[in-house]
mmCIF file of C-alpha atoms and ligand atoms in Angstrom:
data_model
loop_
_atom_site.group_PDB
_atom_site.id
_atom_site.type_symbol
_atom_site.label_atom_id
_atom_site.label_comp_id
_atom_site.label_asym_id
_atom_site.label_seq_id
_atom_site.Cartn_x
_atom_site.Cartn_y
_atom_site.Cartn_z
ATOM 1 C CA MET I 906 3.978 -3.711 -80.938
ATOM 2 C CA GLY I 907 7.151 -1.890 -79.917
ATOM 3 C CA ASP I 908 7.673 0.937 -77.442
ATOM 4 C CA VAL I 909 9.776 2.714 -80.024
ATOM 5 C CA THR I 910 11.037 2.335 -83.593
ATOM 6 C CA VAL I 911 14.471 3.525 -84.690
ATOM 7 C CA ILE I 912 14.919 4.152 -88.414
ATOM 8 C CA GLY I 913 18.492 4.629 -89.628
ATOM 9 C CA LEU I 914 21.138 2.376 -88.149
ATOM 10 C CA GLY I 915 24.368 4.191 -88.859
ATOM 11 C CA ALA I 916 26.795 4.814 -86.018
ATOM 12 C CA MET I 917 24.351 7.108 -84.211
ATOM 13 C CA GLY I 918 21.098 5.271 -84.930
ATOM 14 C CA THR I 919 22.652 2.017 -83.717
ATOM 15 C CA ALA I 920 23.718 3.730 -80.485
ATOM 16 C CA LEU I 921 20.191 5.137 -80.021
ATOM 17 C CA ALA I 922 18.602 1.718 -80.543
ATOM 18 C CA ARG I 923 21.070 0.162 -78.098
ATOM 19 C CA ALA I 924 20.236 2.763 -75.448
ATOM 20 C CA PHE I 925 16.520 1.977 -75.770
ATOM 21 C CA LEU I 926 17.273 -1.738 -75.478
ATOM 22 C CA SER I 927 19.455 -1.123 -72.400
ATOM 23 C CA ALA I 928 16.567 0.795 -70.842
ATOM 24 C CA GLY I 929 14.328 -2.246 -71.341
ATOM 25 C CA LYS I 930 12.266 -0.745 -74.165
ATOM 26 C CA THR I 931 10.818 -2.993 -76.845
ATOM 27 C CA THR I 932 12.731 -1.607 -79.806
ATOM 28 C CA VAL I 933 11.913 -2.057 -83.485
ATOM 29 C CA VAL I 934 14.606 -1.144 -86.005
ATOM 30 C CA TRP I 935 14.895 -0.672 -89.752
ATOM 31 C CA ASN I 936 17.751 0.323 -92.004
ATOM 32 C CA ARG I 937 18.058 0.637 -95.780
ATOM 33 C CA THR I 938 21.062 -1.685 -95.698
ATOM 34 C CA SER I 939 19.475 -4.495 -93.772
ATOM 35 C CA ALA I 940 22.731 -6.176 -92.681
ATOM 36 C CA LYS I 941 23.311 -3.320 -90.198
ATOM 37 C CA ALA I 942 20.296 -4.517 -88.215
ATOM 38 C CA ASP I 943 21.768 -7.983 -87.578
ATOM 39 C CA VAL I 944 23.854 -7.025 -84.570
ATOM 40 C CA LEU I 945 20.854 -5.329 -82.946
ATOM 41 C CA ARG I 946 18.678 -8.393 -83.564
ATOM 42 C CA ASP I 947 21.240 -10.378 -81.589
ATOM 43 C CA GLU I 948 20.937 -7.786 -78.802
ATOM 44 C CA GLY I 949 17.157 -8.092 -78.619
ATOM 45 C CA ALA I 950 15.778 -5.642 -81.182
ATOM 46 C CA LYS I 951 12.859 -6.578 -83.430
ATOM 47 C CA VAL I 952 13.927 -6.046 -87.038
ATOM 48 C CA ALA I 953 11.227 -4.765 -89.396
ATOM 49 C CA LEU I 954 11.401 -5.970 -92.984
ATOM 50 C CA THR I 955 10.219 -2.682 -94.485
ATOM 51 C CA ALA I 956 10.129 0.961 -93.444
ATOM 52 C CA ALA I 957 6.330 0.756 -93.477
ATOM 53 C CA ASP I 958 6.397 -2.184 -91.049
ATOM 54 C CA ALA I 959 8.800 -0.248 -88.827
ATOM 55 C CA VAL I 960 6.542 2.827 -88.668
ATOM 56 C CA ALA I 961 3.431 0.709 -88.098
ATOM 57 C CA ALA I 962 5.099 -1.158 -85.207
ATOM 58 C CA SER I 963 5.427 1.653 -82.607
ATOM 59 C CA PRO I 964 3.774 4.844 -81.376
ATOM 60 C CA VAL I 965 7.123 6.695 -81.391
ATOM 61 C CA ILE I 966 9.372 6.755 -84.463
ATOM 62 C CA VAL I 967 12.935 7.989 -83.886
ATOM 63 C CA MET I 968 14.625 8.854 -87.180
ATOM 64 C CA CYS I 969 18.397 9.206 -87.435
ATOM 65 C CA LEU I 970 19.471 9.136 -91.060
ATOM 66 C CA SER I 971 22.237 11.223 -92.621
ATOM 67 C CA ASP I 972 20.108 14.297 -93.244
ATOM 68 C CA TYR I 973 16.578 15.582 -93.908
ATOM 69 C CA ALA I 974 16.693 14.687 -97.603
ATOM 70 C CA ALA I 975 17.323 11.025 -96.748
ATOM 71 C CA THR I 976 14.663 11.168 -94.006
ATOM 72 C CA ARG I 977 12.043 12.640 -96.279
ATOM 73 C CA GLY I 978 12.918 10.126 -98.961
ATOM 74 C CA ILE I 979 11.830 7.429 -96.502
ATOM 75 C CA VAL I 980 8.779 9.052 -94.890
ATOM 76 C CA GLU I 981 7.287 10.438 -98.098
ATOM 77 C CA ASP I 982 7.343 7.067 -99.851
ATOM 78 C CA LYS I 983 3.697 6.330 -100.556
ATOM 79 C CA ALA I 984 3.906 2.944 -98.832
ATOM 80 C CA VAL I 985 4.961 4.722 -95.626
ATOM 81 C CA ALA I 986 3.474 8.208 -95.600
ATOM 82 C CA GLY I 987 -0.076 7.114 -94.747
ATOM 83 C CA ILE I 988 0.900 5.302 -91.546
ATOM 84 C CA PHE I 989 2.074 8.251 -89.449
ATOM 85 C CA ALA I 990 -1.309 9.503 -88.191
ATOM 86 C CA GLY I 991 -1.442 9.480 -84.388
ATOM 87 C CA ARG I 992 2.255 8.654 -84.000
ATOM 88 C CA LEU I 993 5.133 10.783 -82.770
ATOM 89 C CA VAL I 994 8.087 11.399 -85.088
ATOM 90 C CA VAL I 995 11.352 12.368 -83.374
ATOM 91 C CA GLN I 996 13.750 13.550 -86.050
ATOM 92 C CA LEU I 997 17.404 13.579 -84.916
ATOM 93 C CA ALA I 998 19.348 13.892 -88.183
ATOM 94 C CA SER I 999 21.460 17.018 -88.479
ATOM 95 C CA GLY I 1000 20.201 19.893 -90.586
ATOM 96 C CA THR I 1001 18.896 23.428 -90.498
ATOM 97 C CA SER I 1002 16.049 25.132 -88.659
ATOM 98 C CA SER I 1003 14.274 25.638 -92.000
ATOM 99 C CA GLU I 1004 14.449 21.926 -92.751
ATOM 100 C CA ALA I 1005 13.106 21.182 -89.255
ATOM 101 C CA ARG I 1006 10.137 23.526 -89.715
ATOM 102 C CA ALA I 1007 9.405 22.101 -93.166
ATOM 103 C CA MET I 1008 9.489 18.558 -91.768
ATOM 104 C CA ALA I 1009 7.150 19.572 -88.916
ATOM 105 C CA ALA I 1010 4.748 21.019 -91.485
ATOM 106 C CA TRP I 1011 4.905 17.733 -93.390
ATOM 107 C CA ALA I 1012 4.216 15.744 -90.186
ATOM 108 C CA ALA I 1013 1.174 17.939 -89.492
ATOM 109 C CA THR I 1014 -0.240 17.109 -92.916
ATOM 110 C CA ARG I 1015 0.054 13.445 -91.940
ATOM 111 C CA GLY I 1016 -1.602 13.878 -88.532
ATOM 112 C CA ALA I 1017 1.620 13.043 -86.699
ATOM 113 C CA ASP I 1018 3.108 14.734 -83.648
ATOM 114 C CA TYR I 1019 6.636 15.977 -84.171
ATOM 115 C CA LEU I 1020 9.744 16.768 -82.151
ATOM 116 C CA ASP I 1021 12.958 17.886 -83.761
ATOM 117 C CA GLY I 1022 16.243 17.260 -82.016
ATOM 118 C CA ALA I 1023 19.955 17.877 -82.108
ATOM 119 C CA ILE I 1024 22.366 15.394 -80.596
ATOM 120 C CA SER I 1025 25.372 16.752 -78.770
ATOM 121 C CA ALA I 1026 27.287 13.528 -78.127
ATOM 122 C CA TRP I 1027 29.386 10.847 -79.778
ATOM 123 C CA PRO I 1028 27.660 7.524 -80.374
ATOM 124 C CA SER I 1029 29.669 5.967 -77.504
ATOM 125 C CA GLN I 1030 28.190 8.553 -75.099
ATOM 126 C CA ILE I 1031 24.542 7.899 -76.011
ATOM 127 C CA GLY I 1032 22.575 6.628 -73.020
ATOM 128 C CA GLY I 1033 25.111 8.069 -70.587
ATOM 129 C CA ALA I 1034 25.312 11.121 -68.352
ATOM 130 C CA ASP I 1035 27.551 13.042 -70.790
ATOM 131 C CA ALA I 1036 25.131 12.865 -73.725
ATOM 132 C CA ALA I 1037 22.940 15.898 -74.379
ATOM 133 C CA ILE I 1038 19.985 16.080 -76.747
ATOM 134 C CA LEU I 1039 18.133 19.311 -77.471
ATOM 135 C CA LEU I 1040 14.494 18.836 -78.436
ATOM 136 C CA ALA I 1041 12.124 21.383 -79.921
ATOM 137 C CA GLY I 1042 8.370 21.199 -80.368
ATOM 138 C CA PRO I 1043 5.147 21.556 -78.386
ATOM 139 C CA GLU I 1044 5.580 21.332 -74.601
ATOM 140 C CA THR I 1045 2.834 18.705 -74.290
ATOM 141 C CA THR I 1046 4.472 16.532 -76.952
ATOM 142 C CA PHE I 1047 7.825 16.765 -75.203
ATOM 143 C CA ALA I 1048 6.232 15.976 -71.835
ATOM 144 C CA SER I 1049 4.538 12.877 -73.227
ATOM 145 C CA ALA I 1050 7.766 11.547 -74.766
ATOM 146 C CA SER I 1051 10.420 12.591 -72.267
ATOM 147 C CA ALA I 1052 10.213 9.473 -70.060
ATOM 148 C CA LEU I 1053 11.013 7.322 -73.116
ATOM 149 C CA LEU I 1054 13.624 9.651 -74.618
ATOM 150 C CA GLN I 1055 15.516 9.994 -71.325
ATOM 151 C CA ALA I 1056 16.953 6.568 -72.150
ATOM 152 C CA LEU I 1057 19.091 8.331 -74.778
ATOM 153 C CA ALA I 1058 20.832 11.089 -72.873
ATOM 154 C CA GLY I 1059 21.618 12.226 -69.357
ATOM 155 C CA SER I 1060 20.673 15.716 -70.449
ATOM 156 C CA LEU I 1061 17.423 15.951 -72.393
ATOM 157 C CA VAL I 1062 16.601 19.619 -72.864
ATOM 158 C CA HIS I 1063 13.344 21.019 -74.200
ATOM 159 C CA VAL I 1064 14.341 24.271 -75.922
ATOM 160 C CA GLY I 1065 10.815 25.497 -76.637
ATOM 161 C CA PRO I 1066 7.825 25.130 -78.939
ATOM 162 C CA ASP I 1067 9.440 26.421 -82.157
ATOM 163 C CA VAL I 1068 10.517 23.190 -83.877
ATOM 164 C CA GLY I 1069 13.405 25.017 -85.543
ATOM 165 C CA HIS I 1070 15.084 25.967 -82.290
ATOM 166 C CA ALA I 1071 16.994 22.750 -81.528
ATOM 167 C CA LYS I 1072 18.765 22.954 -84.885
ATOM 168 C CA ALA I 1073 19.204 26.726 -84.459
ATOM 169 C CA LEU I 1074 20.908 26.313 -81.076
ATOM 170 C CA PHE I 1075 23.011 23.462 -82.397
ATOM 171 C CA GLY I 1076 24.096 25.662 -85.304
ATOM 172 C CA ALA I 1077 24.939 28.465 -82.882
ATOM 173 C CA ALA I 1078 27.052 26.070 -80.806
ATOM 174 C CA LEU I 1079 28.733 24.735 -83.946
ATOM 175 C CA ALA I 1080 29.755 28.271 -84.894
ATOM 176 C CA TYR I 1081 31.535 28.473 -81.545
ATOM 177 C CA TYR I 1082 33.132 25.036 -81.917
ATOM 178 C CA ALA I 1083 34.398 25.872 -85.422
ATOM 179 C CA ALA I 1084 36.325 28.888 -84.150
ATOM 180 C CA HIS I 1085 37.458 26.905 -81.092
ATOM 181 C CA TRP I 1086 38.829 24.020 -83.178
ATOM 182 C CA ILE I 1087 40.593 26.214 -85.738
ATOM 183 C CA GLY I 1088 41.849 28.688 -83.143
ATOM 184 C CA PHE I 1089 43.270 25.990 -80.898
ATOM 185 C CA SER I 1090 44.903 24.227 -83.844
ATOM 186 C CA HIS I 1091 46.466 27.469 -85.061
ATOM 187 C CA GLY I 1092 47.830 28.049 -81.555
ATOM 188 C CA ALA I 1093 49.238 24.519 -81.497
ATOM 189 C CA VAL I 1094 51.006 25.163 -84.821
ATOM 190 C CA ILE I 1095 52.554 28.333 -83.340
ATOM 191 C CA CYS I 1096 53.740 26.239 -80.386
ATOM 192 C CA GLU I 1097 55.285 23.621 -82.680
ATOM 193 C CA ALA I 1098 57.064 26.300 -84.709
ATOM 194 C CA GLU I 1099 58.412 27.838 -81.489
ATOM 195 C CA GLY I 1100 59.580 24.505 -80.058
ATOM 196 C CA LEU I 1101 56.775 24.356 -77.473
ATOM 197 C CA ASP I 1102 54.742 21.259 -76.672
ATOM 198 C CA PRO I 1103 51.125 21.477 -77.959
ATOM 199 C CA ALA I 1104 50.112 19.272 -75.008
ATOM 200 C CA GLN I 1105 51.434 21.943 -72.626
ATOM 201 C CA PHE I 1106 49.397 24.509 -74.582
ATOM 202 C CA GLY I 1107 46.311 22.294 -74.195
ATOM 203 C CA GLU I 1108 46.803 22.147 -70.428
ATOM 204 C CA MET I 1109 47.305 25.918 -70.268
ATOM 205 C CA MET I 1110 44.105 26.608 -72.205
ATOM 206 C CA ALA I 1111 42.125 24.088 -70.159
ATOM 207 C CA GLY I 1112 43.129 26.085 -67.085
ATOM 208 C CA SER I 1113 41.465 29.125 -68.692
ATOM 209 C CA ALA I 1114 38.106 27.370 -68.997
ATOM 210 C CA PRO I 1115 36.477 29.313 -66.094
ATOM 211 C CA PHE I 1116 37.491 32.596 -67.767
ATOM 212 C CA PHE I 1117 35.907 31.530 -71.056
ATOM 213 C CA ALA I 1118 32.748 30.413 -69.270
ATOM 214 C CA ASP I 1119 32.416 33.860 -67.659
ATOM 215 C CA ASP I 1120 33.230 35.564 -70.955
ATOM 216 C CA MET I 1121 30.517 33.631 -72.822
ATOM 217 C CA ARG I 1122 27.899 34.553 -70.210
ATOM 218 C CA ARG I 1123 29.025 38.173 -70.329
ATOM 219 C CA MET I 1124 29.001 38.348 -74.148
ATOM 220 C CA GLY I 1125 25.528 36.823 -74.209
ATOM 221 C CA ARG I 1126 24.242 39.483 -71.812
ATOM 222 C CA VAL I 1127 26.019 42.337 -73.616
ATOM 223 C CA ILE I 1128 24.710 41.263 -77.032
ATOM 224 C CA ALA I 1129 21.186 40.697 -75.671
ATOM 225 C CA THR I 1130 21.068 44.181 -74.127
ATOM 226 C CA GLY I 1131 23.015 45.902 -76.916
ATOM 227 C CA SER I 1132 25.217 47.621 -74.321
ATOM 228 C CA PHE I 1133 28.526 47.766 -76.179
ATOM 229 C CA SER I 1134 29.676 51.184 -74.993
ATOM 230 C CA ALA I 1135 31.532 50.159 -71.776
ATOM 231 C CA PRO I 1136 34.112 47.870 -73.346
ATOM 232 C CA GLU I 1137 36.688 45.714 -71.553
ATOM 233 C CA SER I 1138 38.412 45.698 -74.952
ATOM 234 C CA THR I 1139 37.450 47.430 -78.167
ATOM 235 C CA ILE I 1140 36.967 46.170 -81.687
ATOM 236 C CA ALA I 1141 39.873 48.363 -82.840
ATOM 237 C CA SER I 1142 42.291 46.923 -80.264
ATOM 238 C CA VAL I 1143 41.262 43.314 -80.949
ATOM 239 C CA ARG I 1144 41.638 43.949 -84.681
ATOM 240 C CA ALA I 1145 45.193 45.240 -84.103
ATOM 241 C CA ASP I 1146 46.090 42.208 -81.944
ATOM 242 C CA ILE I 1147 44.775 39.709 -84.470
ATOM 243 C CA ALA I 1148 46.422 41.552 -87.370
ATOM 244 C CA ARG I 1149 49.687 41.125 -85.437
ATOM 245 C CA LEU I 1150 48.978 37.408 -85.365
ATOM 246 C CA VAL I 1151 49.085 37.465 -89.180
ATOM 247 C CA ASP I 1152 52.630 38.877 -88.908
ATOM 248 C CA VAL I 1153 53.556 36.278 -86.264
ATOM 249 C CA SER I 1154 52.316 33.513 -88.558
ATOM 250 C CA ASP I 1155 54.145 34.916 -91.584
ATOM 251 C CA ASN I 1156 57.369 35.221 -89.595
ATOM 252 C CA LEU I 1157 57.074 31.597 -88.474
ATOM 253 C CA GLU I 1158 56.241 30.594 -92.069
ATOM 254 C CA ILE I 1159 53.044 28.877 -90.989
ATOM 255 C CA GLY I 1160 49.559 29.291 -92.454
ATOM 256 C CA ALA I 1161 47.821 32.550 -91.625
ATOM 257 C CA ASP I 1162 44.320 31.427 -92.744
ATOM 258 C CA PHE I 1163 42.551 31.908 -89.432
ATOM 259 C CA PRO I 1164 44.090 35.237 -88.308
ATOM 260 C CA THR I 1165 43.598 36.640 -91.820
ATOM 261 C CA PHE I 1166 39.914 35.678 -91.744
ATOM 262 C CA ALA I 1167 39.457 36.970 -88.170
ATOM 263 C CA THR I 1168 41.207 40.264 -88.954
ATOM 264 C CA GLY I 1169 38.828 40.698 -91.886
ATOM 265 C CA VAL I 1170 35.765 40.388 -89.639
ATOM 266 C CA PHE I 1171 37.058 42.949 -87.140
ATOM 267 C CA GLN I 1172 38.179 45.220 -89.993
ATOM 268 C CA ARG I 1173 34.640 45.147 -91.411
ATOM 269 C CA ALA I 1174 33.380 46.360 -88.014
ATOM 270 C CA VAL I 1175 36.040 49.107 -87.821
ATOM 271 C CA ASP I 1176 35.112 50.230 -91.343
ATOM 272 C CA ALA I 1177 31.451 50.373 -90.292
ATOM 273 C CA GLY I 1178 32.351 52.780 -87.465
ATOM 274 C CA TYR I 1179 32.223 50.436 -84.458
ATOM 275 C CA GLY I 1180 35.943 50.499 -83.593
ATOM 276 C CA ALA I 1181 35.438 52.032 -80.131
ATOM 277 C CA GLU I 1182 32.798 49.519 -79.065
ATOM 278 C CA GLU I 1183 33.046 46.228 -77.129
ATOM 279 C CA HIS I 1184 34.568 43.405 -79.211
ATOM 280 C CA CYS I 1185 31.321 41.437 -79.460
ATOM 281 C CA ALA I 1186 29.737 44.430 -81.236
ATOM 282 C CA ILE I 1187 31.052 42.666 -84.362
ATOM 283 C CA THR I 1188 27.546 41.129 -84.203
ATOM 284 C CA LYS I 1189 26.432 44.402 -85.815
ATOM 285 C CA VAL I 1190 28.244 43.499 -89.027
ATOM 286 C CA LEU I 1191 27.733 39.729 -88.739
ATOM 287 C CA ARG I 1192 23.942 40.224 -88.783
ATOM 288 C CA SER I 1193 24.202 40.939 -92.512
ATOM 289 C CA PRO I 1194 26.176 38.802 -94.943
ATOM 290 C CA ALA I 1195 29.056 40.516 -96.681
ATOM 291 C CA PRO I 1196 28.038 41.018 -100.342
ATOM 292 C CA HIS I 1197 30.255 38.146 -101.599
ATOM 293 C CA GLN I 1198 28.652 35.726 -99.082
ATOM 294 C CA ARG I 1199 25.042 35.920 -100.284
ATOM 295 C CA ARG I 1200 23.673 32.463 -101.160
ATOM 296 C CA PRO I 1201 20.201 31.069 -101.871
ATOM 297 C CA VAL I 1202 18.352 29.887 -98.735
ATOM 298 C CA GLN I 1203 17.730 26.121 -98.770
ATOM 299 C CA GLY I 1204 15.180 23.824 -97.149
ATOM 300 C CA ARG I 1205 12.213 26.167 -97.192
ATOM 301 C CA SER I 1206 9.781 23.923 -99.058
ATOM 302 C CA VAL I 1207 7.241 21.760 -97.255
HETATM 303 P P1 NAP J 1348 26.129 7.245 -90.682
HETATM 304 O O1 NAP J 1348 26.856 6.262 -89.836
HETATM 305 O O2 NAP J 1348 26.765 7.715 -91.937
HETATM 306 O O3 NAP J 1348 24.699 6.607 -91.024
HETATM 307 C C1 NAP J 1348 23.831 7.233 -91.950
HETATM 308 C C2 NAP J 1348 22.497 6.524 -91.912
HETATM 309 O O4 NAP J 1348 21.618 7.170 -92.843
HETATM 310 C C3 NAP J 1348 22.570 5.053 -92.325
HETATM 311 O O5 NAP J 1348 21.589 4.340 -91.612
HETATM 312 C C4 NAP J 1348 22.221 5.123 -93.819
HETATM 313 O O6 NAP J 1348 21.681 3.922 -94.325
HETATM 314 C C5 NAP J 1348 21.135 6.184 -93.760
HETATM 315 N N1 NAP J 1348 20.910 6.802 -95.063
HETATM 316 C C6 NAP J 1348 21.679 7.732 -95.680
HETATM 317 N N2 NAP J 1348 21.133 8.088 -96.848
HETATM 318 C C7 NAP J 1348 19.980 7.361 -96.960
HETATM 319 C C8 NAP J 1348 18.970 7.299 -97.949
HETATM 320 N N3 NAP J 1348 19.004 8.063 -99.051
HETATM 321 N N4 NAP J 1348 17.932 6.455 -97.740
HETATM 322 C C9 NAP J 1348 17.882 5.672 -96.636
HETATM 323 N N5 NAP J 1348 18.806 5.691 -95.661
HETATM 324 C C10 NAP J 1348 19.847 6.542 -95.818
HETATM 325 O O7 NAP J 1348 25.756 8.535 -89.855
HETATM 326 P P2 NAP J 1348 25.560 8.683 -88.277
HETATM 327 O O8 NAP J 1348 26.867 8.942 -87.660
HETATM 328 O O9 NAP J 1348 24.722 7.565 -87.782
HETATM 329 O O10 NAP J 1348 24.757 10.047 -88.217
HETATM 330 C C11 NAP J 1348 23.356 10.094 -88.398
HETATM 331 C C12 NAP J 1348 22.902 11.509 -88.064
HETATM 332 O O11 NAP J 1348 23.261 11.799 -86.717
HETATM 333 C C13 NAP J 1348 23.560 12.563 -88.959
HETATM 334 O O12 NAP J 1348 22.653 13.570 -89.281
HETATM 335 C C14 NAP J 1348 24.656 13.103 -88.055
HETATM 336 O O13 NAP J 1348 25.013 14.431 -88.372
HETATM 337 C C15 NAP J 1348 23.985 13.004 -86.683
HETATM 338 N N6 NAP J 1348 24.976 12.995 -85.602
HETATM 339 C C16 NAP J 1348 25.989 12.080 -85.631
HETATM 340 C C17 NAP J 1348 26.941 12.104 -84.625
HETATM 341 C C18 NAP J 1348 28.105 11.131 -84.632
HETATM 342 O O14 NAP J 1348 29.040 11.327 -83.860
HETATM 343 N N7 NAP J 1348 28.066 10.070 -85.421
HETATM 344 C C19 NAP J 1348 26.843 13.057 -83.594
HETATM 345 C C20 NAP J 1348 25.770 13.953 -83.587
HETATM 346 C C21 NAP J 1348 24.841 13.913 -84.604
HETATM 347 P P3 NAP J 1348 22.659 2.825 -94.974
HETATM 348 O O15 NAP J 1348 23.244 2.076 -93.816
HETATM 349 O O16 NAP J 1348 21.768 1.996 -95.813
HETATM 350 O O17 NAP J 1348 23.699 3.557 -95.769
#
């Protein structure tokens, strides 16, 4: 019998299994491509021959495949599905809150406990102080598993009983990162075109980190309370500044993808009559998709 089973031995699953082994946990592993388990066998893992053997071997099953579709392909196999009763499934593949809730509903039909998680770390950080894992699900389930799962991350955060909330928060953070990555890269391209060193720009922006931390806390409070009428800067003025960035980009003959997109968002808010409000009042237009953005919702089925 193992303390824990890890299913899915890609870059992340291998790191998770290694962290359990380093913490002295009896670790059972399984991967579709069995050769990936060899290195972990040499490090002390017990390698299951089948997914069913892997699930049967431990009370806690940590799953880290590419996505929910791959995960469900494994757990719903009829040789496997009947073995989950009384076990805890910890699902760490990336996905959406809807997929997480659907998977929790599936686990309930199998008599399994369920936690859904989002990993905020590179594989090399797993097991260390810099790794963070958000986990969602019943408080009692989290409490019973946290001593084991602390082997994976210095920061193990229970985000609440709604199993969709780890993926929801991860998605919210990813929205921020996406703008951060594109915005920084666009700034670096401006620097290059102006003969400035992007490394100098990186240092300058790093020095602004405390400002951005304060600004994020402030925006969160302002959006939560809906108090947009005492602006530090308005939607109209931010729109004008970013529209100017389109001109700057055109003049430098560099791509204007990001400022064009960003101007469009602020323009939508101006057109809706929010020009005099605090810049983060763009949430009022972002709450509804623009007509051309409507897409079918995925991952709702159980
Ligand atoms: P990866 O290296 O590409 O590994 C994917 C794993 O999924 C492999 O074990 C693969 O098995 C398995 N798999 C894929 N499709 C399958 C299927 N249909 N049936 C059975 N097994 C299947 O990916 P990873 O980097 O380990 O990432 C795993 C999850 O962690 C992803 O959801 C990813 O978004 C998340 N994550 C990764 C990182 C990161 O930095 N790597 C960070 C945060 C979160 P085979 O070996 O047989 O192909």
